[in-house]
Short mmCIF file of N, CA and C in Angstrom, two decimals:
data_model
loop_
_atom_site.label_atom_id
_atom_site.label_comp_id
_atom_site.label_asym_id
_atom_site.label_seq_id
_atom_site.Cartn_x
_atom_site.Cartn_y
_atom_site.Cartn_z
N MET A 1 -20.11 11.05 48.38
CA MET A 1 -18.71 10.11 48.67
C MET A 1 -18.78 11.30 50.22
N THR A 2 -18.47 10.32 50.65
CA THR A 2 -17.65 10.55 52.55
C THR A 2 -16.69 10.50 52.52
N PRO A 3 -16.45 11.94 53.75
CA PRO A 3 -15.09 12.65 53.99
C PRO A 3 -14.60 12.25 54.83
N CYS A 4 -12.91 11.15 55.17
CA CYS A 4 -12.52 10.30 55.32
C CYS A 4 -13.01 9.91 57.18
N VAL A 5 -12.93 11.92 57.58
CA VAL A 5 -13.45 11.72 58.85
C VAL A 5 -14.80 11.28 59.57
N ALA A 6 -15.34 11.28 58.25
CA ALA A 6 -17.14 10.80 58.94
C ALA A 6 -17.36 9.48 59.19
N LYS A 7 -15.90 9.02 58.76
CA LYS A 7 -15.68 7.26 58.21
C LYS A 7 -15.08 6.69 60.34
N SER A 8 -14.65 7.67 60.38
CA SER A 8 -13.99 7.33 62.21
C SER A 8 -14.87 7.97 62.78
N ILE A 9 -15.80 9.13 62.82
CA ILE A 9 -16.82 9.48 63.71
C ILE A 9 -17.30 9.17 64.88
N ALA A 10 -17.66 7.61 64.32
CA ALA A 10 -18.72 6.85 65.17
C ALA A 10 -17.69 6.64 66.56
N ARG A 11 -15.81 6.39 66.28
CA ARG A 11 -16.09 6.70 67.59
C ARG A 11 -15.66 7.66 67.95
N SER A 12 -15.86 7.45 69.85
CA SER A 12 -15.45 8.73 70.38
C SER A 12 -14.35 9.51 70.45
N LEU A 13 -14.72 11.11 70.28
CA LEU A 13 -13.08 11.88 69.47
C LEU A 13 -13.40 12.68 71.50
N GLU A 14 -13.54 12.12 72.21
CA GLU A 14 -13.05 12.81 73.45
C GLU A 14 -11.47 12.75 74.05
N ALA A 15 -10.51 11.32 73.74
CA ALA A 15 -8.93 11.97 73.57
C ALA A 15 -8.83 12.51 72.23
N CYS A 16 -9.47 13.04 71.38
CA CYS A 16 -8.98 13.84 70.12
C CYS A 16 -9.13 15.47 70.52
N LYS A 17 -8.34 16.17 69.50
CA LYS A 17 -8.55 17.72 70.18
C LYS A 17 -8.47 17.92 68.04
N PRO A 18 -8.84 19.13 68.22
CA PRO A 18 -8.70 19.13 66.19
C PRO A 18 -7.75 20.24 66.11
N SER A 19 -7.31 19.87 64.65
CA SER A 19 -5.99 20.59 64.18
C SER A 19 -6.19 21.94 64.45
N TRP A 20 -4.52 22.55 64.21
CA TRP A 20 -4.37 24.18 64.94
C TRP A 20 -5.67 24.45 64.07
N GLU A 21 -4.93 23.95 62.49
CA GLU A 21 -6.02 24.98 61.38
C GLU A 21 -8.07 24.92 61.91
N THR A 22 -8.44 23.03 61.91
CA THR A 22 -9.49 23.70 62.73
C THR A 22 -10.13 23.83 63.36
N LYS A 23 -9.23 24.67 64.21
CA LYS A 23 -9.47 25.27 65.16
C LYS A 23 -10.01 26.78 65.36
N CYS A 24 -8.20 27.31 64.78
CA CYS A 24 -9.28 28.19 64.34
C CYS A 24 -9.60 28.76 63.10
N LEU A 25 -10.22 27.73 62.03
CA LEU A 25 -11.25 28.31 61.07
C LEU A 25 -10.46 28.19 60.15
N LEU A 26 -8.85 27.77 59.35
CA LEU A 26 -8.19 28.21 58.25
C LEU A 26 -8.22 26.39 57.56
N LYS A 27 -7.79 26.44 56.26
CA LYS A 27 -7.58 25.74 55.44
C LYS A 27 -6.56 25.87 54.30
N ASP A 28 -5.96 25.47 53.76
CA ASP A 28 -5.56 26.36 52.53
C ASP A 28 -4.89 27.70 52.40
N SER A 29 -4.60 27.70 53.38
CA SER A 29 -4.77 29.13 54.34
C SER A 29 -5.13 30.59 54.07
N ARG A 30 -6.52 30.45 54.19
CA ARG A 30 -7.93 31.24 53.95
C ARG A 30 -8.41 30.95 54.76
N ARG A 31 -8.99 31.87 55.85
CA ARG A 31 -10.05 31.63 56.48
C ARG A 31 -11.65 31.44 56.39
N GLN A 32 -11.83 30.26 56.74
CA GLN A 32 -13.33 29.69 56.09
C GLN A 32 -14.50 30.05 57.38
N ASP A 33 -15.76 29.73 57.46
CA ASP A 33 -16.21 29.48 58.17
C ASP A 33 -16.43 27.84 58.40
N SER A 34 -16.39 27.57 59.58
CA SER A 34 -16.80 26.30 60.11
C SER A 34 -17.32 25.49 61.15
N THR A 35 -18.71 24.62 60.59
CA THR A 35 -19.28 24.75 62.23
C THR A 35 -19.01 23.13 62.63
N GLY A 36 -17.79 22.76 62.34
CA GLY A 36 -17.39 21.82 62.42
C GLY A 36 -17.70 20.37 61.66
N ASP A 37 -19.10 20.61 60.57
CA ASP A 37 -19.66 19.43 60.21
C ASP A 37 -18.38 18.92 59.04
N PRO A 38 -18.56 17.28 58.63
CA PRO A 38 -17.47 17.16 58.04
C PRO A 38 -17.29 17.96 56.55
N SER A 39 -18.65 18.57 55.71
CA SER A 39 -18.50 19.41 53.86
C SER A 39 -18.05 20.37 54.83
N ASP A 40 -17.48 21.42 55.88
CA ASP A 40 -17.12 22.99 55.67
C ASP A 40 -15.70 22.29 54.75
N PHE A 41 -15.12 21.22 55.13
CA PHE A 41 -13.94 20.99 54.10
C PHE A 41 -13.58 20.02 53.53
N GLN A 42 -12.35 20.45 52.55
CA GLN A 42 -12.76 19.31 50.96
C GLN A 42 -12.49 17.95 51.94
N GLU A 43 -11.53 17.74 53.49
CA GLU A 43 -11.60 16.21 53.25
C GLU A 43 -11.81 16.20 55.43
N GLY A 44 -12.00 17.63 54.64
CA GLY A 44 -13.11 17.72 56.93
C GLY A 44 -12.28 18.12 57.84
N PRO A 45 -12.67 18.04 58.80
CA PRO A 45 -12.03 18.80 59.78
C PRO A 45 -11.24 17.87 60.01
N SER A 46 -9.65 18.73 60.76
CA SER A 46 -9.24 17.78 61.19
C SER A 46 -8.91 17.72 62.46
N TYR A 47 -8.58 16.22 63.14
CA TYR A 47 -8.91 15.77 64.39
C TYR A 47 -7.31 14.81 64.93
N MET A 48 -6.67 15.28 65.84
CA MET A 48 -5.65 14.71 66.23
C MET A 48 -6.02 13.77 66.88
N CYS A 49 -5.11 12.32 67.11
CA CYS A 49 -5.75 11.07 68.28
C CYS A 49 -4.57 10.77 69.28
N PRO A 50 -4.36 11.23 70.57
CA PRO A 50 -2.58 10.52 70.31
C PRO A 50 -2.68 8.98 70.43
N GLU A 51 -4.17 8.22 69.98
CA GLU A 51 -3.47 6.65 69.83
C GLU A 51 -2.78 5.92 68.91
N VAL A 52 -2.55 7.89 67.98
CA VAL A 52 -2.04 7.64 66.21
C VAL A 52 -0.23 8.51 66.14
N ALA A 53 -0.48 8.67 67.47
CA ALA A 53 0.24 9.79 67.70
C ALA A 53 1.72 9.27 68.34
N TYR A 54 3.38 10.08 68.39
CA TYR A 54 4.16 9.98 68.32
C TYR A 54 4.39 10.09 70.19
N GLY A 55 3.82 10.88 71.04
CA GLY A 55 3.24 11.22 72.06
C GLY A 55 4.83 10.73 72.63
N PHE A 56 6.41 11.77 72.35
CA PHE A 56 7.88 11.47 72.83
C PHE A 56 7.89 12.53 72.81
N LYS A 57 9.53 13.02 73.72
CA LYS A 57 9.76 14.45 73.87
C LYS A 57 10.21 14.79 72.07
N PHE A 58 10.80 15.53 72.29
CA PHE A 58 10.71 16.54 71.03
C PHE A 58 12.82 16.14 70.47
N GLU A 59 12.69 16.43 71.69
CA GLU A 59 14.57 16.28 71.82
C GLU A 59 14.97 14.82 71.97
N GLU A 60 13.96 13.48 71.35
CA GLU A 60 14.34 12.72 71.11
C GLU A 60 15.36 12.41 69.57
N PHE A 61 13.79 12.81 68.73
CA PHE A 61 14.71 12.94 67.50
C PHE A 61 16.63 13.89 67.29
N LEU A 62 16.56 15.16 67.75
CA LEU A 62 17.86 15.54 68.33
C LEU A 62 19.07 14.34 68.38
N LYS A 63 18.64 13.58 69.25
CA LYS A 63 19.68 12.26 69.57
C LYS A 63 19.86 11.11 68.50
N LEU A 64 18.99 11.59 68.04
CA LEU A 64 19.28 10.64 66.43
C LEU A 64 20.92 10.59 66.28
N GLY A 65 21.65 11.41 66.45
CA GLY A 65 22.36 12.33 65.02
C GLY A 65 22.81 12.56 63.57
N TRP A 66 21.48 13.07 63.48
CA TRP A 66 21.16 13.32 62.28
C TRP A 66 22.14 14.52 62.00
N THR A 67 23.52 14.80 61.41
CA THR A 67 23.27 16.63 61.22
C THR A 67 22.80 17.30 59.72
N ASN A 68 22.67 16.65 59.48
CA ASN A 68 22.46 17.14 57.96
C ASN A 68 20.97 17.29 57.47
N VAL A 69 19.85 17.64 58.67
CA VAL A 69 18.56 17.64 58.52
C VAL A 69 18.49 18.88 58.75
N GLU A 70 17.68 19.39 57.00
CA GLU A 70 17.29 20.80 56.59
C GLU A 70 15.58 20.26 57.01
N LYS A 71 15.00 20.24 57.05
CA LYS A 71 13.68 20.39 56.71
C LYS A 71 12.68 19.28 57.85
N VAL A 72 12.31 19.67 59.20
CA VAL A 72 11.36 18.72 59.82
C VAL A 72 10.72 19.20 59.88
N TRP A 73 9.17 18.44 59.76
CA TRP A 73 7.71 18.87 59.82
C TRP A 73 7.28 17.38 60.86
N LEU A 74 6.97 17.50 62.14
CA LEU A 74 6.33 17.33 62.69
C LEU A 74 5.42 17.81 63.92
N ASP A 75 3.90 18.19 62.57
CA ASP A 75 3.41 18.92 63.34
C ASP A 75 2.48 18.23 63.78
N GLY A 76 1.37 18.04 64.49
CA GLY A 76 -0.54 17.14 65.37
C GLY A 76 0.61 15.69 65.71
N ASN A 77 1.52 16.15 66.17
CA ASN A 77 2.02 14.84 66.68
C ASN A 77 2.09 14.71 68.50
N PHE A 78 1.58 15.30 69.03
CA PHE A 78 1.51 15.34 70.49
C PHE A 78 2.99 15.39 71.13
N LEU A 79 3.53 15.33 70.58
CA LEU A 79 5.26 16.18 71.03
C LEU A 79 5.14 16.51 72.26
N LYS A 80 6.06 16.51 73.13
CA LYS A 80 5.94 17.04 74.53
C LYS A 80 7.50 17.70 75.06
N GLY A 81 7.79 18.12 76.24
CA GLY A 81 9.61 18.59 76.24
C GLY A 81 9.37 20.11 76.00
N GLY A 82 10.08 21.65 75.02
CA GLY A 82 10.52 21.76 75.26
C GLY A 82 11.69 21.60 73.49
N ILE A 83 11.94 22.88 72.91
CA ILE A 83 13.32 23.18 72.43
C ILE A 83 14.44 23.02 72.64
N PRO A 84 15.09 22.74 72.50
CA PRO A 84 16.73 22.52 73.67
C PRO A 84 17.41 23.43 72.71
N GLU A 85 18.24 23.47 73.87
CA GLU A 85 19.14 25.05 72.50
C GLU A 85 20.25 25.01 72.29
N ASN A 86 20.75 23.61 72.27
CA ASN A 86 21.87 23.29 71.42
C ASN A 86 21.34 22.53 69.82
N ILE A 87 19.53 22.70 69.61
CA ILE A 87 19.59 22.41 68.43
C ILE A 87 19.89 23.02 67.12
N ALA A 88 20.95 24.47 67.17
CA ALA A 88 21.99 25.07 66.16
C ALA A 88 22.79 24.31 66.13
N ASP A 89 23.76 23.50 67.50
CA ASP A 89 24.39 22.93 67.00
C ASP A 89 24.50 21.98 66.96
N LEU A 90 23.26 20.43 67.06
CA LEU A 90 23.31 19.34 66.75
C LEU A 90 22.47 19.42 65.30
N TRP A 91 21.57 20.60 64.49
CA TRP A 91 21.23 20.33 63.15
C TRP A 91 21.43 21.39 63.02
N PRO A 92 22.75 21.94 62.35
CA PRO A 92 23.43 23.35 61.84
C PRO A 92 22.84 23.63 60.14
N LYS A 93 22.48 22.49 59.19
CA LYS A 93 21.86 23.23 57.88
C LYS A 93 20.19 23.47 57.53
N LEU A 94 19.56 23.22 58.83
CA LEU A 94 18.56 23.17 59.30
C LEU A 94 17.51 24.52 58.74
N LYS A 95 16.29 24.21 58.30
CA LYS A 95 15.94 25.70 56.48
C LYS A 95 14.64 25.48 58.06
N SER A 96 14.19 24.30 57.72
CA SER A 96 12.65 24.87 58.05
C SER A 96 12.01 23.47 59.03
N LEU A 97 11.74 24.73 60.32
CA LEU A 97 10.84 23.47 61.68
C LEU A 97 9.37 23.86 61.30
N ASP A 98 8.77 22.10 61.44
CA ASP A 98 7.11 23.09 61.93
C ASP A 98 7.27 22.04 63.28
N LEU A 99 6.98 22.95 64.07
CA LEU A 99 5.87 22.01 65.55
C LEU A 99 4.79 21.96 65.48
N TYR A 100 4.34 22.74 65.16
CA TYR A 100 2.62 23.37 64.97
C TYR A 100 2.08 21.95 65.90
N ASP A 101 0.48 22.57 66.67
CA ASP A 101 0.06 21.32 67.20
C ASP A 101 0.79 20.78 67.58
N ASN A 102 1.32 20.75 68.48
CA ASN A 102 1.81 19.92 69.38
C ASN A 102 2.02 19.96 70.65
N ASP A 103 2.19 19.62 72.37
CA ASP A 103 2.55 19.63 73.34
C ASP A 103 3.22 20.20 73.85
N MET A 104 3.91 20.95 72.79
CA MET A 104 4.81 21.10 73.68
C MET A 104 5.75 22.82 74.20
N GLU A 105 6.64 22.97 74.97
CA GLU A 105 6.45 24.20 75.86
C GLU A 105 8.18 24.33 76.45
N GLY A 106 7.52 25.76 77.37
CA GLY A 106 8.84 25.81 77.47
C GLY A 106 9.28 27.07 76.99
N PRO A 107 10.39 27.53 76.74
CA PRO A 107 10.86 28.52 75.95
C PRO A 107 11.53 28.96 74.75
N ILE A 108 11.49 29.57 73.97
CA ILE A 108 12.09 29.32 72.16
C ILE A 108 13.83 30.23 72.58
N PRO A 109 14.32 28.77 72.38
CA PRO A 109 15.39 29.02 72.42
C PRO A 109 16.16 30.12 71.38
N ALA A 110 17.49 30.78 72.32
CA ALA A 110 17.66 32.43 71.40
C ALA A 110 18.67 31.87 69.97
N SER A 111 19.62 30.46 70.67
CA SER A 111 19.87 29.51 69.79
C SER A 111 19.40 29.82 68.05
N LEU A 112 18.14 29.44 68.10
CA LEU A 112 17.15 29.30 66.02
C LEU A 112 17.73 30.35 65.98
N ALA A 113 17.80 31.21 65.97
CA ALA A 113 18.53 32.75 65.55
C ALA A 113 19.40 32.45 64.37
N ARG A 114 20.40 32.10 64.97
CA ARG A 114 21.72 31.20 63.78
C ARG A 114 21.66 30.55 63.08
N LEU A 115 20.60 29.92 62.92
CA LEU A 115 20.25 29.53 61.42
C LEU A 115 19.33 30.17 60.69
N ASP A 116 19.40 29.89 59.75
CA ASP A 116 18.61 30.32 58.56
C ASP A 116 17.38 29.61 57.52
N PHE A 117 16.38 30.35 58.47
CA PHE A 117 15.46 29.21 57.95
C PHE A 117 14.46 30.09 57.31
N VAL A 118 13.77 29.15 57.15
CA VAL A 118 12.50 29.71 55.27
C VAL A 118 11.25 29.56 56.58
N LYS A 119 11.33 28.63 57.00
CA LYS A 119 9.80 28.24 57.73
C LYS A 119 10.23 28.24 59.13
N LEU A 120 9.67 28.78 60.68
CA LEU A 120 9.97 27.80 61.86
C LEU A 120 7.81 28.31 61.85
N GLN A 121 7.55 26.78 62.40
CA GLN A 121 5.87 26.81 62.60
C GLN A 121 6.01 26.45 64.20
N LEU A 122 5.80 27.23 64.41
CA LEU A 122 5.57 27.22 66.28
C LEU A 122 4.00 26.80 67.21
N ASN A 123 3.18 27.18 66.46
CA ASN A 123 1.60 28.03 66.41
C ASN A 123 1.29 26.49 67.42
N GLY A 124 -0.16 26.98 67.88
CA GLY A 124 -0.55 25.48 68.94
C GLY A 124 0.10 24.41 69.84
N ASN A 125 1.13 25.87 70.54
CA ASN A 125 1.84 24.59 71.88
C ASN A 125 1.73 25.57 73.20
N ASN A 126 1.96 25.12 73.97
CA ASN A 126 1.93 26.62 75.01
C ASN A 126 3.93 27.26 75.83
N PHE A 127 4.71 27.02 74.22
CA PHE A 127 5.40 28.16 74.20
C PHE A 127 5.26 29.53 75.59
N SER A 128 6.28 29.54 76.05
CA SER A 128 6.63 30.67 77.01
C SER A 128 7.43 31.56 77.17
N GLY A 129 7.31 33.41 77.56
CA GLY A 129 8.36 33.46 78.20
C GLY A 129 8.28 34.48 77.24
N THR A 130 9.74 35.22 77.16
CA THR A 130 9.63 36.49 75.72
C THR A 130 10.79 36.24 74.48
N ILE A 131 9.89 36.28 73.47
CA ILE A 131 10.72 35.57 71.85
C ILE A 131 11.64 36.13 72.34
N PRO A 132 13.10 35.35 71.19
CA PRO A 132 14.49 36.42 71.56
C PRO A 132 14.06 37.54 70.92
N THR A 133 14.95 38.22 70.80
CA THR A 133 15.43 39.03 69.68
C THR A 133 16.18 38.38 68.86
N GLY A 134 16.34 37.94 68.75
CA GLY A 134 17.24 37.28 67.89
C GLY A 134 16.83 36.80 66.71
N VAL A 135 15.28 35.67 67.22
CA VAL A 135 14.60 35.17 66.60
C VAL A 135 13.66 36.02 66.00
N VAL A 136 13.31 37.48 67.01
CA VAL A 136 12.76 38.78 65.89
C VAL A 136 13.44 39.13 64.75
N ASN A 137 14.62 38.96 65.01
CA ASN A 137 15.23 39.81 64.28
C ASN A 137 15.68 39.35 62.57
N MET A 138 15.32 37.98 62.53
CA MET A 138 14.15 36.80 61.29
C MET A 138 14.40 37.11 60.12
N LEU A 139 13.52 37.82 60.65
CA LEU A 139 11.56 38.31 60.24
C LEU A 139 12.60 39.88 59.07
N HIS A 140 13.84 40.59 59.81
CA HIS A 140 14.26 41.82 58.96
C HIS A 140 14.88 40.69 58.67
N LYS A 141 16.10 40.06 57.88
CA LYS A 141 17.03 39.47 57.47
C LYS A 141 16.17 38.45 56.16
N ASN A 142 15.45 37.53 56.97
CA ASN A 142 14.49 36.79 55.89
C ASN A 142 13.68 36.72 55.26
N HIS A 143 13.23 36.63 54.27
CA HIS A 143 12.10 36.40 53.86
C HIS A 143 11.98 34.67 54.31
N MET A 144 10.55 34.79 55.52
CA MET A 144 10.91 33.82 55.77
C MET A 144 8.59 33.37 56.67
N VAL A 145 8.31 32.53 57.35
CA VAL A 145 7.03 32.26 57.55
C VAL A 145 7.53 31.61 58.93
N LEU A 146 7.10 32.74 60.13
CA LEU A 146 6.92 32.85 61.16
C LEU A 146 5.60 32.21 62.42
N GLY A 147 5.33 31.52 62.78
CA GLY A 147 4.20 30.93 62.99
C GLY A 147 4.26 30.78 64.30
N LEU A 148 3.28 32.36 64.92
CA LEU A 148 3.52 31.81 66.66
C LEU A 148 2.21 31.73 67.61
N ALA A 149 1.49 32.09 66.56
CA ALA A 149 -0.03 32.38 67.32
C ALA A 149 -0.37 30.84 68.19
N SER A 150 -1.38 30.60 68.96
CA SER A 150 -1.61 30.11 70.07
C SER A 150 -0.21 29.37 70.55
N ASN A 151 0.23 30.00 71.72
CA ASN A 151 0.62 30.03 72.37
C ASN A 151 0.83 31.05 73.73
N PRO A 152 -0.55 31.17 74.77
CA PRO A 152 -0.49 31.93 75.74
C PRO A 152 -0.14 32.72 76.25
N HIS A 153 1.15 32.10 76.32
CA HIS A 153 2.00 32.42 77.42
C HIS A 153 3.19 33.42 76.50
N LEU A 154 2.89 33.76 75.58
CA LEU A 154 4.67 34.20 74.53
C LEU A 154 4.71 35.08 74.88
N GLU A 155 5.73 35.92 74.61
CA GLU A 155 5.23 37.37 75.60
C GLU A 155 6.60 38.12 74.66
N GLY A 156 6.59 39.74 74.24
CA GLY A 156 7.40 39.61 73.99
C GLY A 156 7.20 41.05 72.33
N CYS A 157 7.84 41.25 71.46
CA CYS A 157 7.61 41.76 70.92
C CYS A 157 7.72 41.32 69.49
N ALA A 158 7.26 42.03 68.14
CA ALA A 158 7.40 41.59 66.33
C ALA A 158 7.52 42.90 65.90
N PRO A 159 8.27 43.03 64.78
CA PRO A 159 7.91 43.74 63.39
C PRO A 159 6.48 43.51 63.61
N ARG A 160 6.00 44.85 63.22
CA ARG A 160 5.01 45.70 61.96
C ARG A 160 4.30 44.45 61.96
N GLY A 161 3.36 43.88 61.37
CA GLY A 161 2.90 42.91 60.67
C GLY A 161 3.12 41.85 61.10
N HIS A 162 3.19 41.42 61.49
CA HIS A 162 3.70 40.04 62.55
C HIS A 162 3.17 40.52 63.74
N ASP A 163 2.63 41.25 64.78
CA ASP A 163 2.30 41.77 65.66
C ASP A 163 1.38 40.95 65.87
N GLU A 164 0.26 41.02 65.30
CA GLU A 164 -0.94 40.94 66.01
C GLU A 164 -1.19 39.10 66.01
N VAL A 165 -0.85 38.62 66.62
CA VAL A 165 -0.89 37.50 66.42
C VAL A 165 -1.89 36.68 67.76
N ALA A 166 -2.76 35.94 67.22
CA ALA A 166 -3.52 35.32 67.62
C ALA A 166 -3.40 34.77 69.09
N ASP A 167 -3.80 34.86 70.36
CA ASP A 167 -3.37 33.95 71.79
C ASP A 167 -1.84 34.18 71.71
N THR A 168 -1.68 35.04 71.77
CA THR A 168 -0.41 35.14 72.50
C THR A 168 -0.49 36.70 73.75
N ARG A 169 1.39 36.94 74.12
CA ARG A 169 1.71 38.78 74.41
C ARG A 169 1.98 39.61 73.78
N LEU A 170 2.69 38.40 71.88
CA LEU A 170 3.41 39.51 71.66
C LEU A 170 2.67 40.80 71.13
N HIS A 171 3.12 42.34 70.67
CA HIS A 171 2.62 43.77 70.93
C HIS A 171 4.09 43.47 69.30
N ALA A 172 3.43 45.15 68.81
CA ALA A 172 4.80 45.46 68.09
C ALA A 172 6.15 46.55 68.88
N CYS A 173 6.57 45.59 68.32
CA CYS A 173 8.03 46.24 68.57
C CYS A 173 8.60 47.79 68.62
N HIS A 174 9.39 48.76 69.91
CA HIS A 174 9.71 49.52 69.15
C HIS A 174 11.33 50.20 68.95
N GLU A 175 12.14 50.55 67.87
CA GLU A 175 13.03 50.36 67.10
C GLU A 175 14.37 49.77 68.91
N GLU A 176 13.37 50.95 70.31
CA GLU A 176 15.11 50.59 71.30
C GLU A 176 14.93 48.71 71.27
N GLU A 177 13.77 48.30 70.47
CA GLU A 177 13.75 46.55 71.15
C GLU A 177 14.25 45.30 70.61
N LEU A 178 14.61 46.30 68.87
CA LEU A 178 14.98 45.76 68.77
C LEU A 178 16.69 45.81 68.28
#
């Protein structure tokens, strides 16, 4: 059986980029060794290609007027721009936001702390600035998944146990920072 990625490998992957899991050698939430060969993972490594992606600004989704949205998973779609500060006003019921592996940038809005998240995945973008204290404190209140890795310009503190985030400038919080 030929993995699905091998069928399309003949075309150039120049414009494509490996998914966050493939770059970080993760699959099924476990670290695995990868040579880049399709047989390394069950379905081969994942690649994202712009010709099959949305590639527009994330804020366009917020303009749709959907106020009852609870789960938004848009990972790997070449989305641009930032997360608008008014996201908590427009999507007040949001519990899961998965934007990892896009081309998003800018600060992480403090308004995210007003939402009752179970999952907030922002890995593999280019978010910058200091992570808001309220967002950091969500880890104390909620049992939530928070993904921040591979945002090289993101800085600030994270609670112990969450502070070793690859390819960021996060450090362990001191009591006065919380």
